[in-house]
Amino acid sequence: MATTACFIIVSRNDIPIYEAEVGSAAKREDAAQLHQFILHAALDIVQDLAWTTSAMYLKAIDRFNDLVVSVYVTAGHTRLMLLHDSRNDDGIKSFFQEVHELYIKILLNPLYLPGSRITSSHFDTKVRALARKYL
Amino acid sequence: MAPVGPRSGDAIFANVERVNAELFTLTYGAIVRQLLTDLEEVEEVNKQLDQMGYNIGIRLIDEFLAKSNVSRCVDFKETAEVIAKVGFKMFLGVTASVTNWDADGTCCSIVLEDNPLVDFVELPDTCQGLYYCNILSGVIRGALEMVSMKTEVTWAKDMLRGDDVFELQVKLLKQVPEEYPYKDDE
């Protein structure tokens, strides 16, 4: 089943530090920009919602046509945002948790400045593999 | 009282005070990051790490000899084995192996399969020439210099650059005979 999914990680200063199209559908140029636009528009909602709950996983917070935005907020206010069209809540939660662990490992690298772009190809490969597994 | 024989690396490691490995790794990472910020040139950072290692090595050798009770090494081969098996085990908790002896026994490679200093580290593109563990080469050079061996220690393989192990090449340049600091006729 072809799914569209766009995953970005936004730091606490609202700067995107990682983005990836992880859906299994064919990627179209205009769709990618639209996806990023939707995700950024959802940031305001996330900001308000994050303070209302102590859970890290905020489920679906916004909709656009039939695409849903789900967000996971880390303790350092780094937001992992996923735009998708499936309804697989458990899978998405597990996906976020595993990406969070990978992100922690990146943070432990002393040569990585927190808030800068994640350029590690190792991280990229792992995230795409996790996306195939859970989404 | 009979003199105590040399103790194996494991036995000493079990008796010395230990520190949390993550604290050690993160502290070393902070040192390297600060050096990179202050000095900005990767070559300068490499040299500083080597110098820091040298200063550590000249002091570490005394602690090593006191705790491990090894007897005087007969030749350089034995020295290298002692460094790899007892020294690394005692201070870093990992065992290294010695390989690649050259024909006259003055040059060898010490191979480390895992290295607590580099947990979670990935070299970014801006620091490609950095020898992250250069402090280790300084430590070995400093320690051997205090026991009258002038050596040259370089990195042959580095896991952060894509190789599968860490390999230090230790080359004995010369044995310096002990010199008394005072002249006899004064």
CSV table of C-alpha atoms in Angstrom, one decimal:
chain,number,residue,atom,x,y,z
A,1,MET,CA,0.0,0.0,0.0
A,2,ALA,CA,1.6,3.3,-1.0
A,3,THR,CA,1.7,5.8,1.8
A,4,THR,CA,2.9,9.3,1.7
A,5,ALA,CA,4.8,10.4,4.7
A,6,CYS,CA,7.1,13.3,5.4
A,7,PHE,CA,9.2,13.4,8.6
A,8,ILE,CA,11.0,16.4,9.9
A,9,ILE,CA,12.9,17.2,13.2
A,10,VAL,CA,12.6,20.8,14.3
A,11,SER,CA,14.8,22.2,17.1
A,12,ARG,CA,13.7,24.3,20.0
A,13,ASN,CA,14.5,27.4,18.0
A,14,ASP,CA,12.1,26.4,15.2
A,15,ILE,CA,14.9,25.6,12.8
A,16,PRO,CA,14.5,22.3,10.9
A,17,ILE,CA,17.5,20.1,11.6
A,18,TYR,CA,16.5,17.1,9.6
A,19,GLU,CA,13.9,16.2,7.0
A,20,ALA,CA,13.1,13.1,5.0
A,21,GLU,CA,10.4,11.9,2.7
A,22,VAL,CA,9.8,8.4,4.1
A,23,GLY,CA,6.6,7.4,2.3
A,24,SER,CA,6.6,4.5,-0.1
A,25,ALA,CA,4.6,6.4,-2.7
A,26,ALA,CA,6.4,8.0,-5.6
A,27,LYS,CA,7.7,11.4,-4.6
A,28,ARG,CA,6.6,14.5,-6.5
A,29,GLU,CA,8.4,17.8,-6.4
A,30,ASP,CA,5.4,20.0,-5.6
A,31,ALA,CA,4.1,17.5,-3.0
A,32,ALA,CA,7.4,17.7,-1.0
A,33,GLN,CA,7.1,21.5,-0.7
A,34,LEU,CA,3.4,21.2,0.2
A,35,HIS,CA,4.3,18.7,2.9
A,36,GLN,CA,6.9,21.0,4.5
A,37,PHE,CA,4.5,23.9,4.4
A,38,ILE,CA,1.8,21.9,6.2
A,39,LEU,CA,4.3,20.8,8.9
A,40,HIS,CA,5.6,24.3,9.5
A,41,ALA,CA,2.1,25.6,9.8
A,42,ALA,CA,1.4,23.0,12.5
A,43,LEU,CA,4.2,24.3,14.6
A,44,ASP,CA,2.0,26.9,16.3
A,45,ILE,CA,-0.5,24.3,17.4
A,46,VAL,CA,2.3,22.1,18.7
A,47,GLN,CA,3.7,25.0,20.8
A,48,ASP,CA,0.4,25.5,22.6
A,49,LEU,CA,-0.4,21.8,23.0
A,50,ALA,CA,3.0,20.8,24.3
A,51,TRP,CA,2.5,22.7,27.5
A,52,THR,CA,-0.9,21.2,28.3
A,53,THR,CA,0.3,17.6,28.6
A,54,SER,CA,3.3,15.9,30.2
A,55,ALA,CA,3.3,13.0,27.6
A,56,MET,CA,5.9,13.2,24.9
A,57,TYR,CA,3.7,11.8,22.2
A,58,LEU,CA,1.0,14.2,21.1
A,59,LYS,CA,-1.2,12.2,18.7
A,60,ALA,CA,-2.7,13.7,15.6
A,61,ILE,CA,-2.8,17.4,16.1
A,62,ASP,CA,-3.8,18.8,12.7
A,63,ARG,CA,-5.4,17.7,9.4
A,64,PHE,CA,-5.0,18.8,5.8
A,65,ASN,CA,-7.3,17.1,3.3
A,66,ASP,CA,-6.6,13.5,4.2
A,67,LEU,CA,-3.1,14.0,5.6
A,68,VAL,CA,-2.6,14.0,9.4
A,69,VAL,CA,0.2,15.6,11.3
A,70,SER,CA,1.5,13.7,14.4
A,71,VAL,CA,4.1,15.1,16.7
A,72,TYR,CA,6.4,13.8,19.4
A,73,VAL,CA,8.1,16.4,21.7
A,74,THR,CA,11.3,15.5,23.4
A,75,ALA,CA,12.4,16.8,26.8
A,76,GLY,CA,14.6,19.5,25.2
A,77,HIS,CA,11.6,20.7,23.1
A,78,THR,CA,12.9,19.2,19.9
A,79,ARG,CA,9.9,18.3,17.8
A,80,LEU,CA,9.7,15.2,15.7
A,81,MET,CA,6.9,15.7,13.3
A,82,LEU,CA,5.3,13.3,10.9
A,83,LEU,CA,2.9,14.0,8.1
A,84,HIS,CA,1.1,10.9,7.0
A,85,ASP,CA,-2.1,9.5,5.6
A,86,SER,CA,-2.3,6.2,7.5
A,87,ARG,CA,-4.0,5.6,10.8
A,88,ASN,CA,-1.4,3.4,12.4
A,89,ASP,CA,-1.2,5.1,15.8
A,90,ASP,CA,0.9,2.4,17.6
A,91,GLY,CA,3.3,2.0,14.7
A,92,ILE,CA,3.8,5.8,14.6
A,93,LYS,CA,4.4,5.9,18.4
A,94,SER,CA,7.0,3.2,18.2
A,95,PHE,CA,8.6,4.9,15.2
A,96,PHE,CA,8.9,8.2,17.2
A,97,GLN,CA,10.4,6.4,20.2
A,98,GLU,CA,13.1,4.7,18.2
A,99,VAL,CA,14.0,7.9,16.3
A,100,HIS,CA,14.2,9.6,19.7
A,101,GLU,CA,16.8,7.0,20.8
A,102,LEU,CA,18.8,7.6,17.6
A,103,TYR,CA,18.5,11.4,18.2
A,104,ILE,CA,19.9,10.9,21.7
A,105,LYS,CA,22.9,9.1,20.3
A,106,ILE,CA,23.5,12.0,17.9
A,107,LEU,CA,23.3,14.4,20.9
A,108,LEU,CA,26.0,12.4,22.7
A,109,ASN,CA,28.5,13.1,20.0
A,110,PRO,CA,30.7,15.8,21.4
A,111,LEU,CA,31.4,17.1,17.9
A,112,TYR,CA,27.7,17.7,17.2
A,113,LEU,CA,26.4,21.2,18.1
A,114,PRO,CA,22.8,20.8,19.4
A,115,GLY,CA,20.5,22.7,17.1
A,116,SER,CA,22.6,22.3,14.0
A,117,ARG,CA,21.7,20.2,11.0
A,118,ILE,CA,22.1,16.5,11.3
A,119,THR,CA,24.3,15.4,8.5
A,120,SER,CA,25.1,11.9,9.5
A,121,SER,CA,24.3,9.5,6.7
A,122,HIS,CA,24.2,6.7,9.3
A,123,PHE,CA,21.3,8.4,11.0
A,124,ASP,CA,19.5,9.0,7.7
A,125,THR,CA,19.8,5.3,6.7
A,126,LYS,CA,18.5,4.2,10.1
A,127,VAL,CA,15.5,6.6,10.0
A,128,ARG,CA,14.5,5.4,6.6
A,129,ALA,CA,14.8,1.8,7.7
A,130,LEU,CA,12.6,2.5,10.7
A,131,ALA,CA,10.1,4.2,8.6
A,132,ARG,CA,9.8,1.2,6.3
A,133,LYS,CA,9.4,-1.0,9.3
A,134,TYR,CA,6.7,1.0,11.2
A,135,LEU,CA,4.8,2.9,8.7
B,1,MET,CA,58.8,-10.6,52.7
B,2,ALA,CA,59.0,-12.1,49.2
B,3,PRO,CA,58.5,-9.6,46.4
B,4,VAL,CA,55.1,-9.6,44.8
B,5,GLY,CA,55.1,-10.9,41.2
B,6,PRO,CA,53.6,-8.9,38.4
B,7,ARG,CA,49.8,-8.8,38.5
B,8,SER,CA,47.7,-9.3,35.5
B,9,GLY,CA,45.8,-6.4,34.0
B,10,ASP,CA,42.4,-7.9,35.1
B,11,ALA,CA,43.5,-8.2,38.7
B,12,ILE,CA,44.7,-4.6,38.9
B,13,PHE,CA,41.7,-3.3,37.0
B,14,ALA,CA,39.4,-5.0,39.6
B,15,ASN,CA,41.3,-3.2,42.4
B,16,VAL,CA,41.7,0.3,41.2
B,17,GLU,CA,39.1,3.0,41.6
B,18,ARG,CA,37.0,3.3,38.6
B,19,VAL,CA,35.0,6.1,37.1
B,20,ASN,CA,31.7,6.0,35.1
B,21,ALA,CA,32.6,5.3,31.4
B,22,GLU,CA,30.0,7.7,30.1
B,23,LEU,CA,31.4,10.5,32.3
B,24,PHE,CA,34.9,9.8,31.0
B,25,THR,CA,33.8,9.7,27.3
B,26,LEU,CA,31.7,12.9,27.7
B,27,THR,CA,34.6,14.7,29.5
B,28,TYR,CA,37.1,13.7,26.8
B,29,GLY,CA,34.6,14.8,24.2
B,30,ALA,CA,34.2,18.2,25.9
B,31,ILE,CA,38.0,18.6,25.9
B,32,VAL,CA,38.3,17.9,22.2
B,33,ARG,CA,35.3,20.2,21.3
B,34,GLN,CA,36.8,23.0,23.4
B,35,LEU,CA,40.2,22.6,21.7
B,36,LEU,CA,38.5,22.7,18.3
B,37,THR,CA,36.7,25.9,19.3
B,38,ASP,CA,39.8,27.6,20.7
B,39,LEU,CA,42.4,26.5,18.1
B,40,GLU,CA,40.2,26.1,15.0
B,41,GLU,CA,43.0,24.4,13.1
B,42,VAL,CA,42.7,20.6,13.1
B,43,GLU,CA,46.5,20.1,12.9
B,44,GLU,CA,46.9,22.4,16.0
B,45,VAL,CA,44.4,20.3,17.9
B,46,ASN,CA,46.2,17.1,17.0
B,47,LYS,CA,49.4,18.6,18.3
B,48,GLN,CA,47.8,19.8,21.5
B,49,LEU,CA,46.2,16.5,22.2
B,50,ASP,CA,49.6,14.8,21.7
B,51,GLN,CA,51.2,17.3,24.1
B,52,MET,CA,48.5,16.7,26.7
B,53,GLY,CA,49.0,13.0,26.3
B,54,TYR,CA,52.7,13.4,26.7
B,55,ASN,CA,52.2,15.3,30.0
B,56,ILE,CA,49.8,12.6,31.2
B,57,GLY,CA,52.2,9.8,30.2
B,58,ILE,CA,55.2,11.1,32.0
B,59,ARG,CA,53.2,11.0,35.3
B,60,LEU,CA,51.2,7.9,34.5
B,61,ILE,CA,54.2,5.7,34.2
B,62,ASP,CA,55.0,6.0,37.9
B,63,GLU,CA,51.5,5.0,38.9
B,64,PHE,CA,51.6,2.2,36.4
B,65,LEU,CA,54.8,0.7,37.7
B,66,ALA,CA,53.7,1.1,41.3
B,67,LYS,CA,50.4,-0.7,40.9
B,68,SER,CA,51.4,-3.4,38.5
B,69,ASN,CA,54.7,-4.5,39.9
B,70,VAL,CA,56.1,-5.5,36.5
B,71,SER,CA,59.8,-6.3,36.5
B,72,ARG,CA,62.2,-4.7,34.2
B,73,CYS,CA,61.3,-5.6,30.6
B,74,VAL,CA,64.1,-7.4,28.7
B,75,ASP,CA,63.5,-6.0,25.3
B,76,PHE,CA,61.1,-3.8,23.4
B,77,LYS,CA,58.8,-6.8,22.5
B,78,GLU,CA,58.1,-7.4,26.1
B,79,THR,CA,57.5,-3.7,26.7
B,80,ALA,CA,54.9,-3.6,23.9
B,81,GLU,CA,53.2,-6.6,25.3
B,82,VAL,CA,53.1,-5.1,28.8
B,83,ILE,CA,51.6,-1.8,27.5
B,84,ALA,CA,48.9,-3.6,25.5
B,85,LYS,CA,47.9,-6.2,28.0
B,86,VAL,CA,48.5,-4.6,31.4
B,87,GLY,CA,48.6,-0.9,30.7
B,88,PHE,CA,45.5,-0.5,28.5
B,89,LYS,CA,43.5,-2.9,30.7
B,90,MET,CA,44.4,-1.0,33.8
B,91,PHE,CA,43.6,2.5,32.7
B,92,LEU,CA,41.0,2.1,30.0
B,93,GLY,CA,39.5,-1.3,30.8
B,94,VAL,CA,40.1,-2.7,27.3
B,95,THR,CA,42.7,-5.2,26.2
B,96,ALA,CA,44.8,-4.4,23.1
B,97,SER,CA,46.9,-6.8,21.0
B,98,VAL,CA,50.3,-6.4,19.5
B,99,THR,CA,50.9,-7.3,15.9
B,100,ASN,CA,53.1,-6.5,12.9
B,101,TRP,CA,56.6,-6.8,14.3
B,102,ASP,CA,59.2,-5.7,11.9
B,103,ALA,CA,62.5,-7.5,11.3
B,104,ASP,CA,64.6,-6.0,14.0
B,105,GLY,CA,61.9,-5.8,16.7
B,106,THR,CA,61.8,-2.0,16.9
B,107,CYS,CA,58.4,-1.3,15.4
B,108,CYS,CA,55.1,-2.8,16.1
B,109,SER,CA,51.4,-2.1,16.0
B,110,ILE,CA,49.1,-2.1,19.0
B,111,VAL,CA,45.5,-2.9,17.9
B,112,LEU,CA,42.5,-1.8,19.9
B,113,GLU,CA,39.2,-3.3,19.0
B,114,ASP,CA,37.1,-1.1,21.2
B,115,ASN,CA,37.9,2.3,22.6
B,116,PRO,CA,35.9,4.0,25.4
B,117,LEU,CA,37.0,7.4,24.2
B,118,VAL,CA,35.1,7.3,21.0
B,119,ASP,CA,31.6,6.0,22.1
B,120,PHE,CA,29.0,7.8,20.0
B,121,VAL,CA,31.5,10.0,18.2
B,122,GLU,CA,31.2,10.7,14.5
B,123,LEU,CA,33.6,13.1,12.8
B,124,PRO,CA,31.8,15.9,11.0
B,125,ASP,CA,33.0,17.1,7.6
B,126,THR,CA,34.7,20.1,9.0
B,127,CYS,CA,37.1,18.0,11.1
B,128,GLN,CA,38.2,15.4,8.7
B,129,GLY,CA,41.9,15.5,9.5
B,130,LEU,CA,41.4,15.2,13.3
B,131,TYR,CA,43.0,12.3,15.2
B,132,TYR,CA,40.4,12.2,17.9
B,133,CYS,CA,42.4,9.8,20.1
B,134,ASN,CA,45.7,11.5,19.7
B,135,ILE,CA,46.0,11.8,23.4
B,136,LEU,CA,46.7,8.1,23.6
B,137,SER,CA,49.7,8.4,21.3
B,138,GLY,CA,51.1,11.1,23.5
B,139,VAL,CA,50.5,9.0,26.6
B,140,ILE,CA,52.5,6.1,25.3
B,141,ARG,CA,55.3,8.4,24.0
B,142,GLY,CA,55.6,10.2,27.4
B,143,ALA,CA,55.5,7.0,29.4
B,144,LEU,CA,58.2,5.3,27.4
B,145,GLU,CA,60.4,8.4,27.4
B,146,MET,CA,60.5,8.2,31.2
B,147,VAL,CA,61.8,4.7,31.0
B,148,SER,CA,64.6,5.7,28.7
B,149,MET,CA,63.0,4.8,25.3
B,150,LYS,CA,62.6,7.4,22.7
B,151,THR,CA,59.7,6.4,20.5
B,152,GLU,CA,57.5,7.7,17.7
B,153,VAL,CA,53.8,6.8,17.9
B,154,THR,CA,51.5,7.4,15.0
B,155,TRP,CA,48.0,6.2,14.1
B,156,ALA,CA,47.9,3.6,11.3
B,157,LYS,CA,44.1,2.9,11.4
B,158,ASP,CA,41.3,4.9,12.9
B,159,MET,CA,37.8,3.7,13.3
B,160,LEU,CA,36.4,7.2,13.0
B,161,ARG,CA,37.8,7.4,9.5
B,162,GLY,CA,36.2,4.1,8.4
B,163,ASP,CA,38.7,1.4,9.4
B,164,ASP,CA,37.6,-1.5,11.5
B,165,VAL,CA,40.0,-1.2,14.4
B,166,PHE,CA,42.2,1.4,16.1
B,167,GLU,CA,45.9,0.7,15.3
B,168,LEU,CA,48.8,2.6,16.8
B,169,GLN,CA,52.2,2.2,15.3
B,170,VAL,CA,54.9,2.4,17.9
B,171,LYS,CA,58.5,2.8,16.7
B,172,LEU,CA,61.5,2.6,18.9
B,173,LEU,CA,63.9,5.3,17.9
B,174,LYS,CA,66.6,4.8,20.5
B,175,GLN,CA,67.3,3.6,24.0
B,176,VAL,CA,68.7,6.5,26.0
B,177,PRO,CA,71.0,5.3,28.7
B,178,GLU,CA,70.3,6.6,32.2
B,179,GLU,CA,72.2,9.8,32.9
B,180,TYR,CA,73.1,10.9,36.4
B,181,PRO,CA,72.1,14.5,37.0
B,182,TYR,CA,75.1,15.2,39.1
B,183,LYS,CA,78.7,15.3,38.0
B,184,ASP,CA,81.0,13.0,40.0
B,185,ASP,CA,83.7,15.5,40.8
B,186,GLU,CA,81.5,18.3,42.1
